[in-house]
Structure formats: structure tokens, C-alpha cells
Short mmCIF file of C-alpha atoms in Angstrom, two decimals:
data_model
loop_
_atom_site.label_atom_id
_atom_site.label_comp_id
_atom_site.label_asym_id
_atom_site.label_seq_id
_atom_site.Cartn_x
_atom_site.Cartn_y
_atom_site.Cartn_z
CA MET M 11 100.86 148.21 -45.28
CA LYS M 12 104.18 148.52 -47.14
CA LYS M 13 101.76 149.29 -49.99
CA PHE M 14 99.80 151.52 -48.22
CA GLY M 15 102.84 153.76 -48.16
CA ILE M 16 103.97 153.29 -51.09
CA VAL M 17 100.52 154.53 -52.39
CA SER M 18 101.00 157.52 -49.94
CA THR M 19 104.76 158.74 -51.03
CA LEU M 20 102.78 158.46 -54.47
CA ILE M 21 99.85 160.97 -53.77
CA LEU M 22 101.87 163.58 -51.13
CA ALA M 23 104.71 163.76 -53.85
CA SER M 24 101.70 164.36 -56.50
CA GLY M 25 100.50 167.03 -55.25
CA LEU M 26 104.18 168.84 -54.22
CA VAL M 27 104.16 168.63 -58.49
CA LEU M 28 100.75 169.82 -58.91
CA GLY M 29 101.70 172.82 -55.81
CA ALA M 30 104.87 174.02 -57.89
CA CYS M 31 103.16 174.10 -61.34
CA GLY M 32 100.63 176.09 -59.54
CA SER M 33 103.03 178.37 -57.66
CA SER M 34 104.50 178.67 -60.82
CA ALA M 35 102.36 179.92 -62.78
CA ALA M 36 100.57 182.45 -60.11
CA LYS M 37 104.60 183.67 -60.66
CA GLU M 38 103.77 184.13 -64.04
CA ASP M 39 100.44 185.84 -63.54
CA ALA M 40 102.39 188.28 -60.95
CA PRO M 41 102.59 191.65 -62.06
CA LYS M 42 106.26 192.54 -63.42
CA GLU M 43 107.63 195.74 -61.54
CA LEU M 44 108.27 198.88 -63.60
CA VAL M 45 110.44 201.55 -61.62
CA ILE M 46 109.63 205.16 -63.34
CA SER M 47 111.64 208.22 -62.11
CA THR M 48 109.32 211.50 -62.30
CA PHE M 49 108.28 214.89 -60.67
CA GLY M 50 107.10 215.15 -57.42
CA LEU M 51 103.54 217.42 -58.78
CA SER M 52 99.82 216.29 -58.57
CA GLU M 53 101.13 212.33 -57.79
CA GLU M 54 97.53 211.38 -57.22
CA VAL M 55 95.95 212.21 -60.57
CA VAL M 56 99.74 211.24 -62.32
CA LYS M 57 99.50 207.91 -60.76
CA SER M 58 95.35 207.60 -61.98
CA ASP M 59 95.78 208.95 -64.92
CA VAL M 60 98.96 208.35 -66.34
CA PHE M 61 100.15 204.47 -64.76
CA ALA M 62 96.72 203.00 -63.65
CA PRO M 63 95.44 202.56 -67.49
CA PHE M 64 99.38 200.83 -68.65
CA GLU M 65 99.58 198.70 -65.26
CA LYS M 66 96.20 196.82 -65.78
CA GLU M 67 96.82 197.03 -69.76
CA ASN M 68 99.66 195.24 -68.98
CA ASN M 69 100.20 193.64 -65.95
CA VAL M 70 102.37 195.84 -64.85
CA LYS M 71 103.01 197.00 -61.15
CA ILE M 72 104.79 200.35 -61.52
CA VAL M 73 106.96 201.42 -58.29
CA VAL M 74 107.42 205.74 -58.24
CA GLU M 75 110.11 207.46 -57.20
CA THR M 76 109.67 211.05 -57.13
CA GLY M 77 111.75 214.63 -56.90
CA THR M 78 113.29 217.28 -58.94
CA SER M 79 114.91 217.20 -61.23
CA SER M 80 118.14 218.10 -60.71
CA GLU M 81 117.92 216.20 -57.32
CA ARG M 82 116.57 212.62 -59.33
CA TYR M 83 119.03 213.62 -62.20
CA THR M 84 122.10 213.25 -59.44
CA LYS M 85 121.36 209.92 -57.73
CA LEU M 86 121.31 208.39 -61.50
CA GLU M 87 124.48 209.57 -61.85
CA ASN M 88 126.18 208.90 -58.50
CA ASN M 89 124.12 205.06 -58.73
CA PRO M 90 123.77 204.09 -62.40
CA ASN M 91 122.77 200.88 -61.00
CA SER M 92 119.86 201.71 -59.17
CA ASN M 93 116.88 200.01 -59.75
CA VAL M 94 115.15 203.19 -61.99
CA ASP M 95 114.13 201.78 -65.90
CA VAL M 96 112.59 205.04 -66.45
CA ILE M 97 113.26 208.77 -66.00
CA GLU M 98 111.36 211.87 -66.82
CA LEU M 99 113.93 214.96 -66.96
CA SER M 100 113.87 218.45 -67.43
CA GLN M 101 116.02 219.15 -70.93
CA SER M 102 118.37 220.39 -69.47
CA ASN M 103 119.44 216.83 -67.03
CA ALA M 104 118.44 215.23 -69.77
CA ALA M 105 121.65 216.71 -71.88
CA LYS M 106 123.89 215.64 -69.37
CA GLY M 107 122.60 212.41 -69.23
CA VAL M 108 123.36 211.58 -72.68
CA GLU M 109 126.89 212.90 -72.40
CA ALA M 110 127.56 210.93 -69.57
CA GLY M 111 126.24 207.55 -71.04
CA LEU M 112 123.35 206.91 -68.47
CA PHE M 113 120.34 206.12 -70.97
CA GLU M 114 120.00 203.85 -73.81
CA LYS M 115 119.67 204.57 -77.20
CA LEU M 116 115.65 204.19 -78.27
CA ASP M 117 114.66 201.68 -81.23
CA ALA M 118 112.06 203.89 -83.03
CA SER M 119 110.72 201.30 -84.74
CA LYS M 120 109.69 199.92 -80.72
CA VAL M 121 108.28 203.27 -79.76
CA LYS M 122 106.10 204.28 -82.95
CA ASN M 123 104.40 206.95 -81.60
CA MET M 124 108.30 208.62 -81.94
CA ASP M 125 106.98 209.13 -86.01
CA GLN M 126 103.93 211.36 -84.51
CA LEU M 127 105.42 213.97 -82.31
CA THR M 128 106.22 217.59 -83.24
CA ASP M 129 109.32 218.47 -85.34
CA ALA M 130 110.87 220.27 -82.36
CA ALA M 131 110.03 217.48 -79.71
CA LYS M 132 111.50 215.30 -82.47
CA GLU M 133 114.86 217.01 -82.52
CA VAL M 134 115.20 216.63 -78.70
CA SER M 135 115.73 212.96 -79.62
CA LYS M 136 117.81 212.88 -82.97
CA ASP M 137 120.63 211.45 -81.35
CA GLY M 138 119.01 208.37 -79.94
CA ALA M 139 117.98 209.60 -76.82
CA GLY M 140 114.76 209.38 -75.26
CA PRO M 141 111.84 211.42 -76.77
CA ALA M 142 110.00 214.81 -75.05
CA TYR M 143 106.49 213.88 -74.06
CA SER M 144 105.28 217.63 -72.51
CA MET M 145 106.93 221.48 -73.88
CA ASN M 146 106.27 223.83 -71.40
CA SER M 147 107.80 228.01 -70.69
CA ILE M 148 107.77 229.89 -68.50
CA GLY M 149 105.80 233.58 -67.69
CA ILE M 150 105.26 235.99 -64.64
CA VAL M 151 102.53 235.36 -61.88
CA TYR M 152 101.63 238.40 -60.35
CA ASN M 153 98.77 239.12 -57.31
CA LYS M 154 97.31 241.87 -59.40
CA GLU M 155 96.19 243.28 -55.87
CA LYS M 156 98.61 243.73 -54.60
CA ALA M 157 101.61 244.44 -57.26
CA GLY M 158 100.15 248.28 -57.34
CA LYS M 159 100.23 248.01 -61.28
CA GLU M 160 99.92 245.21 -64.34
CA ILE M 161 102.44 243.69 -65.05
CA LYS M 162 102.69 242.88 -68.84
CA GLU M 163 107.43 242.37 -69.61
CA TRP M 164 109.59 240.93 -67.87
CA SER M 165 111.54 244.20 -67.72
CA ASP M 166 108.47 245.30 -65.15
CA LEU M 167 110.36 242.96 -62.12
CA TRP M 168 113.60 244.92 -62.42
CA ASP M 169 111.16 248.05 -61.15
CA SER M 170 111.44 249.54 -58.19
CA SER M 171 108.15 249.22 -56.62
CA LEU M 172 108.95 245.41 -56.29
CA LYS M 173 111.76 245.70 -54.19
CA GLY M 174 111.90 242.78 -51.45
CA LYS M 175 108.46 241.60 -53.14
CA VAL M 176 109.92 238.98 -55.94
CA SER M 177 111.10 234.89 -56.45
CA ILE M 178 112.33 233.47 -58.98
CA PRO M 179 113.54 229.75 -59.70
CA ASP M 180 117.02 228.75 -58.38
CA ILE M 181 119.58 228.26 -60.46
CA ALA M 182 119.78 224.02 -60.12
CA THR M 183 116.09 223.85 -61.17
CA THR M 184 114.69 223.61 -64.75
CA TYR M 185 114.28 226.83 -65.33
CA GLY M 186 117.36 228.37 -63.08
CA PRO M 187 119.40 229.05 -66.27
CA ALA M 188 116.43 230.40 -68.35
CA MET M 189 116.54 233.15 -65.86
CA LEU M 190 119.87 234.12 -67.06
CA TYR M 191 119.09 233.81 -70.71
CA LEU M 192 116.13 236.97 -69.31
CA ALA M 193 118.70 238.88 -67.33
CA ASN M 194 121.70 238.63 -70.33
CA ASP M 195 118.11 240.29 -72.86
CA GLN M 196 117.66 242.68 -69.81
CA GLN M 197 121.28 244.18 -70.41
CA LYS M 198 121.08 243.57 -74.33
CA GLY M 199 124.10 240.93 -73.87
CA ASN M 200 125.92 237.86 -75.82
CA LEU M 201 125.44 235.58 -73.55
CA GLU M 202 127.15 232.89 -75.48
CA LYS M 203 130.24 235.43 -76.13
CA ASP M 204 130.28 237.07 -72.93
CA LYS M 205 129.76 233.67 -71.14
CA GLY M 206 127.25 235.11 -68.29
CA THR M 207 128.92 238.72 -67.65
CA ALA M 208 125.82 240.92 -69.38
CA ALA M 209 123.37 238.04 -67.39
CA PHE M 210 125.10 238.88 -63.87
CA LYS M 211 124.87 242.51 -64.39
CA GLY M 212 121.49 242.34 -64.97
CA LEU M 213 120.94 239.68 -61.89
CA THR M 214 122.62 241.84 -59.78
CA ASP M 215 120.41 245.28 -60.75
CA LEU M 216 117.87 242.57 -60.01
CA ALA M 217 118.75 240.92 -56.70
CA PRO M 218 116.96 244.04 -55.05
CA ASN M 219 113.56 242.72 -55.34
CA VAL M 220 114.62 239.33 -55.37
CA VAL M 221 113.40 238.23 -51.33
CA LYS M 222 114.13 234.37 -52.08
CA THR M 223 114.61 232.26 -54.83
CA TYR M 224 112.62 228.78 -54.92
CA GLY M 225 113.81 224.88 -55.94
CA LYS M 226 110.01 223.65 -55.46
CA SER M 227 107.10 224.70 -56.88
CA SER M 228 105.13 224.34 -53.84
CA ASP M 229 107.43 226.20 -51.78
CA LEU M 230 106.63 228.70 -55.15
CA ALA M 231 102.78 228.81 -53.78
CA ASN M 232 103.18 229.08 -49.91
CA MET M 233 104.78 232.25 -50.77
CA PHE M 234 101.99 233.43 -52.60
CA LYS M 235 99.64 232.00 -49.73
CA SER M 236 101.31 233.66 -46.96
CA GLY M 237 101.65 236.73 -48.80
CA GLU M 238 105.37 236.69 -48.87
CA ILE M 239 106.04 237.62 -52.67
CA VAL M 240 104.03 239.64 -55.11
CA ALA M 241 105.24 238.41 -58.43
CA ALA M 242 107.36 235.63 -59.64
CA VAL M 243 108.73 233.60 -62.29
CA VAL M 244 107.32 230.26 -63.19
CA GLY M 245 107.06 227.02 -65.08
CA ASP M 246 103.65 227.01 -66.79
CA PHE M 247 102.92 223.33 -65.96
CA ALA M 248 102.91 224.97 -62.00
CA VAL M 249 100.87 227.72 -62.68
CA PRO M 250 97.67 226.17 -62.01
CA MET M 251 99.10 224.95 -58.46
CA VAL M 252 99.82 228.14 -57.63
CA THR M 253 96.31 230.29 -58.51
CA GLN M 254 94.80 227.52 -56.59
CA ALA M 255 97.19 228.73 -53.07
CA ASP M 256 96.41 232.85 -54.25
CA ALA M 257 93.23 233.43 -56.08
CA ASN M 258 94.22 237.05 -57.31
CA VAL M 259 96.97 235.45 -59.36
CA ALA M 260 97.21 236.13 -62.71
CA TYR M 261 99.85 234.85 -65.23
CA VAL M 262 101.06 236.04 -68.35
CA VAL M 263 103.73 235.27 -70.84
CA PRO M 264 105.17 238.97 -72.26
CA LYS M 265 104.45 239.62 -75.93
CA SER M 266 108.19 239.18 -76.37
CA GLY M 267 108.72 235.74 -76.32
CA THR M 268 109.38 233.05 -73.33
CA TYR M 269 112.12 230.22 -72.76
CA ALA M 270 110.75 226.48 -73.22
CA ASN M 271 111.82 223.32 -72.04
CA PHE M 272 110.84 220.19 -73.52
CA ASN M 273 109.80 217.42 -70.21
CA THR M 274 111.53 213.81 -71.35
CA ILE M 275 111.75 210.27 -70.29
CA ASN M 276 114.45 207.97 -71.47
CA VAL M 277 115.29 204.36 -70.04
CA THR M 278 118.17 203.76 -67.89
CA LYS M 279 121.46 201.30 -69.60
CA ASN M 280 121.16 199.38 -67.15
CA SER M 281 116.97 198.92 -67.02
CA LYS M 282 115.98 195.24 -66.50
CA ASN M 283 112.95 195.65 -68.33
CA LYS M 284 114.27 197.61 -71.55
CA GLU M 285 111.59 196.55 -73.03
CA LEU M 286 108.34 197.25 -70.47
CA ALA M 287 110.52 200.28 -70.49
CA GLU M 288 109.47 202.09 -73.82
CA LYS M 289 105.99 200.46 -73.71
CA PHE M 290 105.75 202.79 -71.42
CA ILE M 291 107.24 205.44 -73.29
CA ASP M 292 105.31 204.89 -75.85
CA TRP M 293 102.74 205.21 -74.20
CA ARG M 294 103.50 208.54 -72.67
CA ILE M 295 103.88 210.23 -76.13
CA SER M 296 100.49 208.51 -77.52
CA GLN M 297 97.71 210.63 -78.74
CA GLU M 298 94.86 209.31 -75.92
CA LEU M 299 97.26 209.71 -73.41
CA GLN M 300 98.04 213.30 -74.34
CA GLU M 301 94.86 214.47 -74.80
CA LYS M 302 94.24 213.62 -70.97
CA THR M 303 97.19 215.11 -69.48
CA ALA M 304 96.77 218.56 -71.26
CA LYS M 305 93.65 218.57 -69.05
CA SER M 306 94.44 217.23 -65.91
CA LEU M 307 98.47 218.06 -65.77
CA ASN M 308 98.43 220.61 -67.79
CA GLU M 309 100.94 219.51 -69.78
CA ALA M 310 101.59 221.28 -73.44
CA PRO M 311 101.71 217.65 -75.53
CA THR M 312 104.49 216.68 -78.36
CA ASN M 313 101.82 214.66 -80.46
CA LYS M 314 100.88 216.81 -83.32
CA ASN M 315 98.32 215.03 -83.56
CA VAL M 316 96.67 216.49 -80.57
CA THR M 317 94.65 219.87 -81.03
CA LEU M 318 93.86 221.53 -78.28
CA ASP M 319 90.62 223.80 -77.44
CA ASP M 320 91.34 227.37 -76.72
CA GLU M 321 90.29 226.93 -72.61
CA THR M 322 92.12 224.28 -72.23
CA ALA M 323 94.71 225.71 -74.39
CA LYS M 324 94.98 228.61 -71.74
CA ASP M 325 98.55 228.72 -69.62
CA LYS M 326 100.48 226.72 -71.92
CA THR M 327 102.93 226.29 -74.22
CA TYR M 328 100.64 225.80 -77.24
CA GLY M 329 99.54 228.00 -80.36
CA ALA M 330 100.67 231.48 -80.44
CA VAL M 331 102.88 230.86 -76.74
CA ALA M 332 104.59 227.90 -78.08
CA GLU M 333 105.79 230.28 -81.80
CA ARG M 334 106.81 232.47 -79.28
CA ALA M 335 108.80 230.30 -77.07
CA LYS M 336 112.87 230.66 -77.50
CA VAL M 337 115.18 227.95 -76.89
CA ILE M 338 118.11 226.99 -74.25
CA ASP M 339 121.23 225.76 -76.05
CA PHE M 340 121.64 223.83 -73.02
CA ASP M 341 125.02 222.30 -74.16
CA PHE M 342 126.15 225.42 -73.36
CA VAL M 343 124.66 225.84 -70.31
CA ASN M 344 125.77 222.38 -69.10
CA ALA M 345 129.34 223.39 -69.89
CA ASN M 346 128.94 226.65 -68.18
CA LEU M 347 126.64 225.80 -65.33
CA LYS M 348 129.62 224.96 -62.23
CA ASN M 349 131.17 228.72 -62.88
CA TRP M 350 127.11 229.90 -63.41
CA ILE M 351 126.25 228.63 -59.73
CA ASP M 352 129.00 230.25 -58.12
CA LYS M 353 128.48 233.75 -59.30
CA TRP M 354 124.59 232.80 -59.49
CA ASN M 355 125.27 232.48 -54.97
CA LYS M 356 127.26 234.96 -54.19
CA THR M 357 125.11 237.56 -56.28
CA LEU M 358 121.11 236.30 -54.89
CA ASN M 359 121.56 233.91 -52.29
CA GLN M 360 124.38 235.89 -49.52
#
């Protein structure tokens, strides 16, 4: 009986050891978790085209945080120790994050596709920040039937026939600051010299036409669908959403030019998965993915090896549109933004 007890004990112990080994192997095979903070646009398409192939290739489970660029940047700023590994932001918020030291400086040797970026996109990451994965710009969307006339230029938005029929992006959104540049152009002012005096004169003149400012592209689409507005200023990335809401809407980029923004992607300073995060960034700016997202997500590529046909290039900051896109100085904008927000609210949101 004694011998039997010893043998049983040995068998049981062996089973426990083997079980532990099996458990350890299972743990090693379990997918790693990567937390990505991104825009809440076309989420199902992003999941299928951007996330799913990377998950499969790298045995990763991607956890997603969505919201506007400003909302998500503020969350990270208030809690730099959050579990976010990778964050996609507008150029303005990314510039703030670089200044605040919230991002890891990237080793270009580990993100090899950075060599394939256009010169303009490389400029965004020259200080070691994350690269630009998409370029976008603003134009005008308007209902051709209800506008009563063709809209071709920015100055048309100031026409009295559009009183109470226009929406523009709020100052805190990606293209809010671009409205200051447009209003400054309307007044032929010098924005950097007068710190926005002429721009706010232009916005005051525009105010009677502005029924509402908007924070999200989905809000803009709903306003067109309900007939609340006839015209709006919008980033080209949101054009498909708006045209789906109102089939009579046309999109135009004025010949006088437009203002550009780069969407950027960064590894957070406190990420616990930096190597995996860098691999994801390399995937995000790859020729393979950017050729796909140019069609499925309306993203203008930053990888110089991507060539778009005319149909795919439509409504994007690409080719002739990219050539007439002007740059916004986001360091200057961020230095003055607090004061501008107060003036903006008094001018447009009362």
C-alpha cells in the first residue's frame, strides 16, 4: 500500500508538471495585446483593412480607443500612464504631444518604411516624432439644389444669400484653426503679425451665415441629411460620409488653394509594447496598406511609392490639390489657441 501511494503521488506530480508546461505554452501562444487610440471613422473598415491583417501576421489582439483627436489627446495628456501604446492624432495635437514629451522618439531603422515617405511627410517626423500616415485638406461641401448658385471659392461662404445656412468646424477640431487662416485670407491680413485680429474680423462677418459649428463629421452629415445646412467647410476624409447622407452634395476645393493637415501616428512614452507598436507603425505607412486605405478609407497616401488612378484620387489631397495645399504652422497655432478659443466662443458660439 505504501508503494502504491508513492507511485500515485509521483504520477500526480508528473501530471501537474506537464499541466504547468502546457499552461505555459498556451500562454506563450496567446496573442499579445496592443492598445491603439484612433479616430472614430469607418470603424468596421479600419478593423478589417488595417487591424485584422496585422493581428493575423503578428499574433496580436488589438484593443481600440476611439474619439476625436482633441478628446483622445486630452485623455493622454491628463493620464500619460494610460495603457495606450499607439495613438493616431491630427498634426496640431501631435505637435502638442511632442512638446509635452508624451511620445517615444522613433528609431527609423526599426520603422523602415519611413524612408519611403514623401518629403513633406518626412518633415513632420524630422524631430524624431511619429510619421504622417495620411494627408488631408479642407474644401467646401454644398447642396447644389438648395444653395441657389454654384459655390467655387472660399469667399462665396461670406455671401449674404447663405445667411443661417453654413456650418464650419469648431476651433477645437482638426480644422478649426484653418478657419482662422481662411478668415484672415478673406481680410488680406497677416495672421502671425497681428495674432488673429484680421481673422476674427473675418469670422465676425461670417457669423450671420453660420448656423452651427460642428465637432464631428457625423454631426455634419446629419445636418445635411436633415436640411439644416446648405454648405459647410470639411476635411476631405469626411466627404464620403457627407455625400452618403445627401446625394445632392458636391465637394469643391477652391482654385485659390486649401490648407493641409497630416494625420500622424506615435508610440506613447510609457508603452509597454514599444517593439510591437513600431511594427504597427511600419505597417500603417507601408505601400501595401496605403494602396488599400486610399480606396477604402479615402486616405491620401504619404508613402511615395503609392500611385493613385484618377477615380481613387478624387476628393483627396493628392496631385494638383496637394500642390496647392498650404501649410498651417501648428506651433504658432498652439501658442495662441487658448486666447483664440475665448474669442471664437464670443464670436460664433453665443
